[in-house]
PDB file of C-alpha atoms in Angstrom:
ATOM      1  CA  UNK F   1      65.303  44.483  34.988  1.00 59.00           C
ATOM      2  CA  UNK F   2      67.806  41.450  36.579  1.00 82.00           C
ATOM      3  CA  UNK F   3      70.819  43.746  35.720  1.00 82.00           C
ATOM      4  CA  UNK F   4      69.275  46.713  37.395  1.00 81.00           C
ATOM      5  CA  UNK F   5      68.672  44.643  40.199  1.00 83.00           C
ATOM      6  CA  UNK F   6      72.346  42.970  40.400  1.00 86.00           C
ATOM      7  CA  UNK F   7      73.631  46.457  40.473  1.00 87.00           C
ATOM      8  CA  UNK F   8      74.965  46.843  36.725  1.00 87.00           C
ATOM      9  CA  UNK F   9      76.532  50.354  36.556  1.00 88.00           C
ATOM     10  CA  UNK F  10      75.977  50.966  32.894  1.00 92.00           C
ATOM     11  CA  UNK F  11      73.214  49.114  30.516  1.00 92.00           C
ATOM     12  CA  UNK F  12      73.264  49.347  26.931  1.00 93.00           C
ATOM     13  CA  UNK F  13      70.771  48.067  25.131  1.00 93.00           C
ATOM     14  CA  UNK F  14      69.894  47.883  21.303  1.00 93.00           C
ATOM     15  CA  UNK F  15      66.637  49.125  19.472  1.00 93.00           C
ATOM     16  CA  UNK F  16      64.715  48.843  16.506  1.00 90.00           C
ATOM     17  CA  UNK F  17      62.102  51.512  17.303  1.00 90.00           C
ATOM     18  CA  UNK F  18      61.263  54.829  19.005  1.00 90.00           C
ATOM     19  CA  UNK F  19      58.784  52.004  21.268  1.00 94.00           C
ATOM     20  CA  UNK F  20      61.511  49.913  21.676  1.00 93.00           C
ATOM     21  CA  UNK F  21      64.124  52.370  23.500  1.00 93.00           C
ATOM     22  CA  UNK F  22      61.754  54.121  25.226  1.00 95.00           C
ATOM     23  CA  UNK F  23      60.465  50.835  27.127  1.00 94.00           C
ATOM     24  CA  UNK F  24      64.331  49.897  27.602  1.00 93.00           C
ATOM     25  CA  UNK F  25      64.850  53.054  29.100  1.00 94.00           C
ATOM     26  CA  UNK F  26      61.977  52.819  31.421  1.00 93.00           C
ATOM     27  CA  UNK F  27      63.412  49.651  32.625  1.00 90.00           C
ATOM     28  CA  UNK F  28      66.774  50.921  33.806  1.00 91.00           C
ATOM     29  CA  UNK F  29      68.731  51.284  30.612  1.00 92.00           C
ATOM     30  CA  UNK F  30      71.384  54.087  30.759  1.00 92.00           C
ATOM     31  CA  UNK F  31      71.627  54.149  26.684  1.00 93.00           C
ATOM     32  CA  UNK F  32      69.510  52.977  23.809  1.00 93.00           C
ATOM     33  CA  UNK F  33      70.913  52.423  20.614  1.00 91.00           C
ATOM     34  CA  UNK F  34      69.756  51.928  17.214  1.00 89.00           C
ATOM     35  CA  UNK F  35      72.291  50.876  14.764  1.00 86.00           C
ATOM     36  CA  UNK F  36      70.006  50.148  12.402  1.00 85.00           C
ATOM     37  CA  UNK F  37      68.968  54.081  11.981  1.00 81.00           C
ATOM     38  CA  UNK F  38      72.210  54.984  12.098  1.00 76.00           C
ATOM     39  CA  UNK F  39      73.493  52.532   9.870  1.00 77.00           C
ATOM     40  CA  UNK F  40      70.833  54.202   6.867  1.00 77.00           C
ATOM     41  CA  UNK F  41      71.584  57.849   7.652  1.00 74.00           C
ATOM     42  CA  UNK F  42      75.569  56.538   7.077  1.00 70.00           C
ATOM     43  CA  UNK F  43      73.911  54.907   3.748  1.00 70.00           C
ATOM     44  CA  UNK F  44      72.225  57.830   2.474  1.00 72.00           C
ATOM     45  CA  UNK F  45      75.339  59.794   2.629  1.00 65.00           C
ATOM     46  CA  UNK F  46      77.264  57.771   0.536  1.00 62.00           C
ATOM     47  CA  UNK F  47      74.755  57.405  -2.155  1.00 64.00           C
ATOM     48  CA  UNK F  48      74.484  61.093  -2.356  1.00 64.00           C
ATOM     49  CA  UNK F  49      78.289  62.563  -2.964  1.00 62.00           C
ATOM     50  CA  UNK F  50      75.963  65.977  -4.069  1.00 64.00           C
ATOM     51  CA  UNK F  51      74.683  65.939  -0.380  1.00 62.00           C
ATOM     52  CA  UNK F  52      75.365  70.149   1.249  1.00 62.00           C
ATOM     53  CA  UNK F  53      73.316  69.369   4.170  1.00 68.00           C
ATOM     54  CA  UNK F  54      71.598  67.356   6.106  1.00 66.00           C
ATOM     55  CA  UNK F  55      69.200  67.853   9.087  1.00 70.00           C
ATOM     56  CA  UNK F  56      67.563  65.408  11.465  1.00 72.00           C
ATOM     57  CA  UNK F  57      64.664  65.850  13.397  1.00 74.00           C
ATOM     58  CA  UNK F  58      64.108  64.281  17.160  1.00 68.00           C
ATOM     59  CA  UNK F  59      60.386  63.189  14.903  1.00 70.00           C
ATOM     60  CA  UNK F  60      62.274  60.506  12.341  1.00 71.00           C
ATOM     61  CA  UNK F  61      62.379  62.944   9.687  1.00 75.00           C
ATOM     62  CA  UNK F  62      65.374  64.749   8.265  1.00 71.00           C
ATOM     63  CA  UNK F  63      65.834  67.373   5.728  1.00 69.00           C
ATOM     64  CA  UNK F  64      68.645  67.137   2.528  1.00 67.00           C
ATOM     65  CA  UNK F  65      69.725  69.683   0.412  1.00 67.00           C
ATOM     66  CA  UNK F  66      71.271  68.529  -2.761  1.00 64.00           C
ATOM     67  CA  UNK F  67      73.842  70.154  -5.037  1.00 64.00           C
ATOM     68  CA  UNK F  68      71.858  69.755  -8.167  1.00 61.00           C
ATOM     69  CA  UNK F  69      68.839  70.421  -6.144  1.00 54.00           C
ATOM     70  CA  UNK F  70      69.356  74.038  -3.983  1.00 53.00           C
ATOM     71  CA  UNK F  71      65.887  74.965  -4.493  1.00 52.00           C
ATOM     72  CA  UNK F  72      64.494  71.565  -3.620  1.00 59.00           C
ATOM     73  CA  UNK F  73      65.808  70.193  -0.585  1.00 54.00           C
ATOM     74  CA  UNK F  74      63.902  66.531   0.379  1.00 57.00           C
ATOM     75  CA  UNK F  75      62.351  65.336   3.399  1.00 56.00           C
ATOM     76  CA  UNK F  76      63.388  61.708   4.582  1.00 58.00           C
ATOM     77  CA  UNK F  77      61.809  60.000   7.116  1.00 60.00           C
ATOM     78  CA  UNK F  78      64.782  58.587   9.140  1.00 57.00           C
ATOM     79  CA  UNK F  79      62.918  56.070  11.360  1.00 58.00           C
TER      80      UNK F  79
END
């Protein structure tokens, strides 16, 4: 809240949670960002060389479709 008030053009600010950036945002941040999350998507890619696809949900949960497993593609929770 200071920085808003000293006139800071552009706030960043890191989260651990949905909660978390979503209070930072009311606040006056101008972006949220959670490394963490990002960091374990970047993760599960590299464990999985198999991986075809991969789709994320704004809801924390993603969807991967496996070479060995076409006709079984796995839900992740992301966050």
């Amino acid at each position: 809240m200071a920085m808003v008030e000293l006139g800071i053009i552009d706030i960043w600010v890191k989260a651990t949670n949905n909660a978390n950036g979503q209070i930072a945002k009311r606040i006056g941040a101008h972006h949220v960002v959670y490394p963490e999350a990002v960091m374990g998507e970047r993760v599960a890619h590299l464990i999985s060389e198999k991986t075809m696809g991969f789709i994320e949900f704004h809801d924390g949960f993603a969807i991967a479709i496996n070479q060995l497993l076409r006709s079984s593609p796995c839900i992740l929770r992301t966050r």
